[in-house]
């Protein structure tokens, strides 16, 4: 893996597919009501700042992954211990994403298929791809980004042509002031999906042109933020803020309402394909990040040996993670509000401050 390299176009595709992931399908920031689109744009600013922070370490310590420069900044023992905490975090979030994808497939199409069988099929694909390395995964991302864009364009055309959009559902603007929008953007939407890019600290060292990483990441995040803003505003305009907040998968409900001349109906596969593509890349990147950190911490010369056991852990954890969908999302809300901010914002900021102090007095 150490000799692999990815280009800026591949990094661009990886970021977009990762960020869209499950955020495209499930409701985010529903506390802001019909103004969730504004919360997404506000959170995008913080997401860009976070990426610039992650990219700072890639430039400051070229060629070094997160677990390596953390030990350089905080010392061998403290840095090692903190890096170790990211392994179960990456595995846990990957398992959550796998559970959400399996849940949608069960609810929409495969209602008589065991959840384990659906998740296992996806994990087989993830394990096979991650074993091939980050370069193969990045090249795949370029291809699947085009497919995702085509699916998005078709979905939007069908929704617009069906006449089910009600712009009045987006009104009134800011009925309770800016406070609900700000509290929804920070920390909720900032952390999910933008803060999750902390796992890209293990991918940025593979960029063949590190000097272009900042520009590529910022452009990809802006593109993603606009897509999410438009998509969730579209869902609310069709469903209304109340149904949007209560639906487990509002995008799926939105596309299921499309009916053009009693001919074009049941366009659910568009949403299902989009979710499968996004979740596949998101799980693969989390899996790669966990393996990357573990390989560096435990000095494993062939990280590919860790792919299979990591994939098996993710698979079984996705089944055991929660009894029901309600428990799953309640647990997710707790993780986003109290746990992820520590790993996505708190620790990177501490690393940045300590690094500046060391640099100043060295």
Short mmCIF file of C-alpha atoms in Angstrom, two decimals:
data_model
loop_
_atom_site.label_atom_id
_atom_site.label_comp_id
_atom_site.label_asym_id
_atom_site.label_seq_id
_atom_site.Cartn_x
_atom_site.Cartn_y
_atom_site.Cartn_z
CA UNK A 1 0.00 0.00 0.00
CA UNK A 2 2.84 2.40 0.77
CA UNK A 3 3.88 2.69 -2.88
CA UNK A 4 0.39 3.39 -4.18
CA UNK A 5 -0.58 6.83 -5.47
CA UNK A 6 -3.87 8.47 -6.35
CA UNK A 7 -4.53 11.52 -8.52
CA UNK A 8 -6.49 14.67 -7.75
CA UNK A 9 -9.43 13.57 -9.90
CA UNK A 10 -9.62 10.33 -7.96
CA UNK A 11 -9.46 12.18 -4.64
CA UNK A 12 -12.23 14.45 -5.89
CA UNK A 13 -14.43 11.45 -6.71
CA UNK A 14 -13.67 9.71 -3.40
CA UNK A 15 -14.63 12.77 -1.36
CA UNK A 16 -17.92 13.29 -3.18
CA UNK A 17 -19.00 9.64 -2.98
CA UNK A 18 -17.96 9.44 0.66
CA UNK A 19 -19.79 12.62 1.64
CA UNK A 20 -22.97 11.68 -0.20
CA UNK A 21 -22.97 8.15 1.22
CA UNK A 22 -25.95 7.84 3.55
CA UNK A 23 -26.38 11.63 3.92
CA UNK A 24 -28.16 11.69 0.58
CA UNK A 25 -30.87 9.28 1.70
CA UNK A 26 -31.55 9.73 5.41
CA UNK A 27 -32.82 12.99 6.99
CA UNK A 28 -30.10 15.27 8.34
CA UNK A 29 -30.73 18.29 10.50
CA UNK A 30 -34.51 17.84 10.60
CA UNK A 31 -34.65 20.02 13.74
CA UNK A 32 -34.30 23.01 11.41
CA UNK A 33 -37.56 22.04 9.72
CA UNK A 34 -38.06 23.37 6.21
CA UNK A 35 -34.85 25.41 6.50
CA UNK A 36 -32.52 22.41 6.69
CA UNK A 37 -31.00 23.53 3.39
CA UNK A 38 -29.69 26.67 5.12
CA UNK A 39 -28.19 24.57 7.92
CA UNK A 40 -26.34 22.47 5.34
CA UNK A 41 -24.81 25.56 3.74
CA UNK A 42 -23.75 26.93 7.13
CA UNK A 43 -22.24 23.59 8.15
CA UNK A 44 -20.39 23.47 4.82
CA UNK A 45 -18.26 26.44 5.95
CA UNK A 46 -17.14 24.54 9.03
CA UNK A 47 -16.63 21.39 6.96
CA UNK A 48 -14.24 23.23 4.65
CA UNK A 49 -12.29 24.55 7.65
CA UNK A 50 -12.05 21.03 9.04
CA UNK A 51 -10.72 19.69 5.75
CA UNK A 52 -8.13 22.48 5.62
CA UNK A 53 -7.05 21.38 9.09
CA UNK A 54 -6.72 17.74 7.99
CA UNK A 55 -4.85 18.81 4.87
CA UNK A 56 -2.49 20.94 6.98
CA UNK A 57 -1.07 17.81 8.56
CA UNK A 58 -0.68 16.16 5.14
CA UNK A 59 1.45 19.12 4.00
CA UNK A 60 3.28 19.52 7.30
CA UNK A 61 4.18 15.82 7.47
CA UNK A 62 4.32 14.65 3.85
CA UNK A 63 3.93 10.92 3.34
CA UNK A 64 2.91 10.29 6.94
CA UNK A 65 -0.51 8.96 7.86
CA UNK A 66 -2.57 10.11 10.84
CA UNK A 67 -1.22 7.57 13.31
CA UNK A 68 2.38 8.43 12.46
CA UNK A 69 2.32 12.23 12.73
CA UNK A 70 0.15 11.99 15.86
CA UNK A 71 3.06 10.20 17.54
CA UNK A 72 5.46 12.86 16.28
CA UNK A 73 3.33 15.68 17.68
CA UNK A 74 2.20 14.23 21.02
CA UNK A 75 5.02 11.81 21.66
CA UNK A 76 5.28 8.11 21.02
CA UNK A 77 3.13 6.79 23.86
CA UNK A 78 0.34 9.39 24.00
CA UNK A 79 0.14 9.56 20.20
CA UNK A 80 0.01 5.77 19.97
CA UNK A 81 -2.81 5.53 22.51
CA UNK A 82 -4.90 8.25 20.87
CA UNK A 83 -4.41 6.75 17.40
CA UNK A 84 -5.53 3.38 18.74
CA UNK A 85 -8.93 4.85 19.67
CA UNK A 86 -9.65 5.66 16.03
CA UNK A 87 -9.60 1.99 14.98
CA UNK A 88 -12.82 0.98 16.79
CA UNK A 89 -14.37 4.31 15.80
CA UNK A 90 -13.80 3.73 12.07
CA UNK A 91 -15.06 0.14 12.36
CA UNK A 92 -18.15 1.21 14.29
CA UNK A 93 -19.16 3.94 11.80
CA UNK A 94 -18.63 1.53 8.90
CA UNK A 95 -20.93 -0.96 10.63
CA UNK A 96 -23.59 1.75 11.09
CA UNK A 97 -23.47 2.64 7.40
CA UNK A 98 -23.76 -1.03 6.46
CA UNK A 99 -26.77 -1.41 8.74
CA UNK A 100 -28.50 1.62 7.18
CA UNK A 101 -27.96 0.32 3.64
CA UNK A 102 -29.28 -3.11 4.59
CA UNK A 103 -32.25 -1.52 6.31
CA UNK A 104 -33.29 0.38 3.18
CA UNK A 105 -32.95 -2.71 1.00
CA UNK A 106 -35.08 -4.69 3.44
CA UNK A 107 -37.74 -1.98 3.61
CA UNK A 108 -37.91 -1.42 -0.13
CA UNK A 109 -37.31 -4.68 -1.97
CA UNK A 110 -35.87 -7.63 -0.08
CA UNK A 111 -38.40 -7.82 2.75
CA UNK A 112 -38.07 -11.61 3.04
CA UNK A 113 -34.28 -11.71 2.87
CA UNK A 114 -32.27 -11.90 6.12
CA UNK A 115 -30.41 -8.70 6.95
CA UNK A 116 -27.23 -10.71 7.45
CA UNK A 117 -27.33 -12.04 3.88
CA UNK A 118 -27.73 -8.55 2.39
CA UNK A 119 -24.94 -7.09 4.51
CA UNK A 120 -22.67 -10.06 3.82
CA UNK A 121 -22.94 -9.60 0.05
CA UNK A 122 -21.95 -5.96 0.33
CA UNK A 123 -19.06 -6.74 2.68
CA UNK A 124 -17.71 -9.36 0.26
CA UNK A 125 -17.43 -6.63 -2.37
CA UNK A 126 -15.84 -4.23 0.13
CA UNK A 127 -13.29 -6.79 1.32
CA UNK A 128 -12.33 -7.71 -2.24
CA UNK A 129 -11.86 -4.07 -3.25
CA UNK A 130 -9.95 -2.94 -0.16
CA UNK A 131 -7.56 -5.87 -0.54
CA UNK A 132 -6.67 -4.47 -3.96
CA UNK A 133 -5.54 -1.20 -2.36
CA UNK A 134 -6.51 2.45 -2.28
CA UNK A 135 -5.39 3.02 -5.87
CA UNK A 136 -7.94 0.54 -7.25
CA UNK A 137 -10.67 1.97 -5.00
CA UNK A 138 -9.88 5.50 -6.19
CA UNK A 139 -10.01 4.51 -9.86
CA UNK A 140 -13.37 2.86 -9.29
CA UNK A 141 -14.60 6.07 -7.68
CA UNK A 142 -14.02 8.01 -10.91
CA UNK A 143 -16.29 5.61 -12.79
CA UNK A 144 -19.01 5.39 -10.19
CA UNK A 145 -19.12 9.15 -9.70
CA UNK A 146 -20.31 9.44 -13.30
CA UNK A 147 -22.97 6.79 -12.64
CA UNK A 148 -24.06 8.63 -9.49
CA UNK A 149 -24.38 11.91 -11.39
CA UNK A 150 -26.46 10.23 -14.10
CA UNK A 151 -28.76 8.73 -11.46
CA UNK A 152 -29.10 12.12 -9.79
CA UNK A 153 -29.95 13.92 -13.03
CA UNK A 154 -32.55 11.31 -13.97
CA UNK A 155 -34.10 11.36 -10.51
CA UNK A 156 -34.39 15.16 -10.52
CA UNK A 157 -35.89 15.22 -14.02
CA UNK A 158 -38.53 12.66 -13.06
CA UNK A 159 -39.46 14.48 -9.83
CA UNK A 160 -39.70 17.84 -11.60
CA UNK A 161 -41.70 16.39 -14.48
CA UNK A 162 -44.16 14.63 -12.17
CA UNK A 163 -45.45 17.90 -10.74
CA UNK A 164 -45.34 16.75 -7.12
CA UNK A 165 -43.17 19.66 -5.93
CA UNK A 166 -44.85 22.16 -3.61
CA UNK A 167 -42.56 25.19 -3.10
CA UNK A 168 -44.80 26.43 -0.29
CA UNK A 169 -43.50 23.55 1.84
CA UNK A 170 -40.21 25.46 2.08
CA UNK A 171 -41.98 28.44 3.65
CA UNK A 172 -41.89 30.33 5.92
CA UNK A 173 -38.20 31.15 5.89
CA UNK A 174 -36.61 31.31 9.35
CA UNK A 175 -39.89 31.34 11.35
CA UNK A 176 -38.01 30.92 14.64
CA UNK A 177 -34.97 32.98 13.77
CA UNK A 178 -31.46 31.75 13.09
CA UNK A 179 -30.95 29.81 16.33
CA UNK A 180 -32.53 26.48 15.18
CA UNK A 181 -30.56 26.68 11.94
CA UNK A 182 -27.26 27.33 13.73
CA UNK A 183 -27.81 24.66 16.39
CA UNK A 184 -28.66 22.15 13.68
CA UNK A 185 -25.63 23.06 11.59
CA UNK A 186 -23.27 22.94 14.59
CA UNK A 187 -22.54 20.31 15.61
CA UNK A 188 -25.02 17.93 13.90
CA UNK A 189 -24.50 18.53 10.17
CA UNK A 190 -20.91 19.67 10.70
CA UNK A 191 -20.09 16.26 12.12
CA UNK A 192 -22.37 14.25 9.81
CA UNK A 193 -21.35 14.20 7.06
CA UNK A 194 -18.50 16.77 6.91
CA UNK A 195 -16.60 15.87 10.08
CA UNK A 196 -16.46 12.21 9.10
CA UNK A 197 -13.76 13.17 6.62
CA UNK A 198 -11.27 12.70 9.45
CA UNK A 199 -10.68 9.25 7.96
CA UNK A 200 -9.18 10.97 4.88
CA UNK A 201 -6.14 11.73 7.03
CA UNK A 202 -5.11 8.18 6.11
CA UNK A 203 -5.69 8.78 2.37
CA UNK A 204 -4.18 12.24 1.75
CA UNK A 205 -0.58 10.91 2.11
CA UNK A 206 -1.18 8.83 -1.05
CA UNK A 207 -1.97 11.88 -3.19
CA UNK A 208 0.57 12.17 -6.01
CA UNK A 209 0.36 15.99 -5.98
CA UNK A 210 -0.01 17.01 -2.32
CA UNK A 211 0.06 20.71 -3.21
CA UNK A 212 -3.27 20.31 -5.02
CA UNK A 213 -4.98 18.48 -2.17
CA UNK A 214 -6.38 21.65 -0.58
CA UNK A 215 -7.98 22.98 -3.76
CA UNK A 216 -9.34 19.57 -4.74
CA UNK A 217 -10.89 18.94 -1.34
CA UNK A 218 -12.48 22.37 -1.04
CA UNK A 219 -14.02 22.18 -4.53
CA UNK A 220 -15.31 18.65 -3.83
CA UNK A 221 -16.87 19.76 -0.54
CA UNK A 222 -18.57 22.78 -2.12
CA UNK A 223 -19.95 20.56 -4.88
CA UNK A 224 -21.19 18.04 -2.32
CA UNK A 225 -22.70 20.71 -0.08
CA UNK A 226 -24.68 22.16 -2.98
CA UNK A 227 -25.92 18.70 -3.97
CA UNK A 228 -27.03 17.91 -0.42
CA UNK A 229 -28.67 21.32 -0.06
CA UNK A 230 -30.65 20.88 -3.27
CA UNK A 231 -31.59 17.24 -2.61
CA UNK A 232 -32.91 17.81 0.90
CA UNK A 233 -34.75 20.98 -0.13
CA UNK A 234 -36.35 18.95 -2.91
CA UNK A 235 -37.40 16.23 -0.48
CA UNK A 236 -39.00 18.78 1.86
CA UNK A 237 -40.79 20.51 -1.01
CA UNK A 238 -42.38 17.18 -1.95
CA UNK A 239 -43.02 15.65 1.48
CA UNK A 240 -43.29 18.64 3.76
CA UNK A 241 -41.12 19.24 6.81
CA UNK A 242 -43.19 16.99 9.09
CA UNK A 243 -43.12 13.89 6.89
CA UNK A 244 -39.47 14.54 6.02
CA UNK A 245 -38.50 14.46 9.69
CA UNK A 246 -40.53 11.30 10.40
CA UNK A 247 -39.47 9.27 7.35
CA UNK A 248 -36.57 6.87 7.81
CA UNK A 249 -35.53 7.30 4.18
CA UNK A 250 -37.22 10.47 2.84
CA UNK A 251 -35.48 10.33 -0.54
CA UNK A 252 -36.95 6.88 -1.11
CA UNK A 253 -40.44 8.15 -0.19
CA UNK A 254 -39.98 11.15 -2.49
CA UNK A 255 -39.03 9.14 -5.57
CA UNK A 256 -41.81 6.61 -4.88
CA UNK A 257 -44.38 9.41 -5.36
CA UNK A 258 -43.31 9.97 -8.97
CA UNK A 259 -46.08 9.16 -11.42
CA UNK A 260 -45.82 10.52 -14.95
CA UNK A 261 -48.92 9.85 -17.08
CA UNK A 262 -49.48 6.56 -15.21
CA UNK A 263 -46.52 5.24 -17.18
CA UNK A 264 -43.34 6.11 -15.29
CA UNK A 265 -43.76 4.76 -11.78
CA UNK A 266 -41.83 2.80 -9.17
CA UNK A 267 -38.51 4.53 -9.74
CA UNK A 268 -37.21 3.26 -6.39
CA UNK A 269 -34.16 1.57 -7.98
CA UNK A 270 -32.64 5.02 -8.60
CA UNK A 271 -32.46 5.68 -4.85
CA UNK A 272 -31.38 2.12 -4.06
CA UNK A 273 -28.51 2.23 -6.57
CA UNK A 274 -27.40 5.65 -5.32
CA UNK A 275 -27.37 4.39 -1.73
CA UNK A 276 -25.50 1.19 -2.59
CA UNK A 277 -22.80 3.11 -4.47
CA UNK A 278 -22.39 5.75 -1.76
CA UNK A 279 -22.39 3.27 1.14
CA UNK A 280 -19.99 0.93 -0.66
CA UNK A 281 -17.35 3.65 -0.98
CA UNK A 282 -18.00 5.00 2.50
CA UNK A 283 -17.57 1.60 4.13
CA UNK A 284 -14.51 0.87 1.98
CA UNK A 285 -12.83 4.12 3.01
CA UNK A 286 -13.58 3.54 6.69
CA UNK A 287 -12.31 -0.02 6.40
CA UNK A 288 -9.13 1.17 4.70
CA UNK A 289 -8.62 3.86 7.36
CA UNK A 290 -8.97 1.37 10.23
CA UNK A 291 -6.52 -1.02 8.57
CA UNK A 292 -4.08 1.79 7.79
CA UNK A 293 -3.99 2.96 11.41
CA UNK A 294 -3.72 -0.59 12.77
CA UNK A 295 -0.92 -1.50 10.37
CA UNK A 296 1.17 1.50 11.42
CA UNK A 297 0.54 1.10 15.15
CA UNK A 298 1.31 -2.62 15.24
CA UNK A 299 4.00 -2.46 12.54
CA UNK A 300 2.33 -4.94 10.20
CA UNK A 301 4.27 -5.19 6.96
CA UNK A 302 1.37 -6.62 4.93
CA UNK A 303 -1.78 -4.66 5.86
CA UNK A 304 -3.85 -6.77 3.44
CA UNK A 305 -3.88 -9.50 6.09
CA UNK A 306 -6.11 -7.26 8.20
CA UNK A 307 -8.79 -6.74 5.57
CA UNK A 308 -10.69 -10.00 6.06
CA UNK A 309 -10.89 -9.92 9.89
CA UNK A 310 -11.82 -6.23 9.82
CA UNK A 311 -14.56 -6.92 7.28
CA UNK A 312 -15.95 -9.78 9.36
CA UNK A 313 -16.04 -7.57 12.47
CA UNK A 314 -17.89 -4.84 10.54
CA UNK A 315 -20.40 -7.39 9.23
CA UNK A 316 -21.31 -8.90 12.58
CA UNK A 317 -21.27 -5.52 14.33
CA UNK A 318 -23.78 -4.20 11.79
CA UNK A 319 -26.21 -6.89 12.95
CA UNK A 320 -25.57 -6.54 16.67
CA UNK A 321 -25.38 -2.75 16.74
CA UNK A 322 -29.09 -2.24 17.46
CA UNK A 323 -32.28 -4.26 17.84
CA UNK A 324 -34.49 -1.93 15.80
CA UNK A 325 -34.25 1.04 13.45
CA UNK A 326 -35.47 3.36 16.22
CA UNK A 327 -32.70 2.26 18.56
CA UNK A 328 -30.20 2.52 15.70
CA UNK A 329 -31.03 6.16 14.96
CA UNK A 330 -31.24 7.13 18.64
CA UNK A 331 -27.80 5.67 19.17
CA UNK A 332 -26.57 7.51 16.08
CA UNK A 333 -27.87 10.85 17.41
CA UNK A 334 -25.91 10.30 20.65
CA UNK A 335 -22.74 9.41 18.74
CA UNK A 336 -22.99 12.46 16.48
CA UNK A 337 -23.58 14.88 19.36
CA UNK A 338 -21.16 13.58 21.99
CA UNK A 339 -18.59 11.15 20.57
CA UNK A 340 -17.71 12.12 17.01
CA UNK A 341 -16.98 15.80 17.84
CA UNK A 342 -14.13 14.63 20.05
CA UNK A 343 -12.51 12.61 17.27
CA UNK A 344 -13.42 14.78 14.29
CA UNK A 345 -12.83 18.22 15.81
CA UNK A 346 -11.39 18.07 19.33
CA UNK A 347 -8.33 15.86 18.82
CA UNK A 348 -7.33 17.39 15.42
CA UNK A 349 -7.55 20.90 16.92
CA UNK A 350 -5.40 19.82 19.88
CA UNK A 351 -2.87 18.32 17.47
CA UNK A 352 -2.83 21.56 15.50
CA UNK A 353 -2.26 23.74 18.59
CA UNK A 354 0.46 21.47 20.00
CA UNK A 355 2.17 21.33 16.61
CA UNK A 356 2.17 25.14 16.36
CA UNK A 357 3.65 25.43 19.87
CA UNK A 358 6.33 22.85 19.12
CA UNK A 359 7.11 24.56 15.84
CA UNK A 360 7.33 27.96 17.55
CA UNK A 361 9.70 26.87 20.32
CA UNK A 362 11.69 24.20 18.53
#
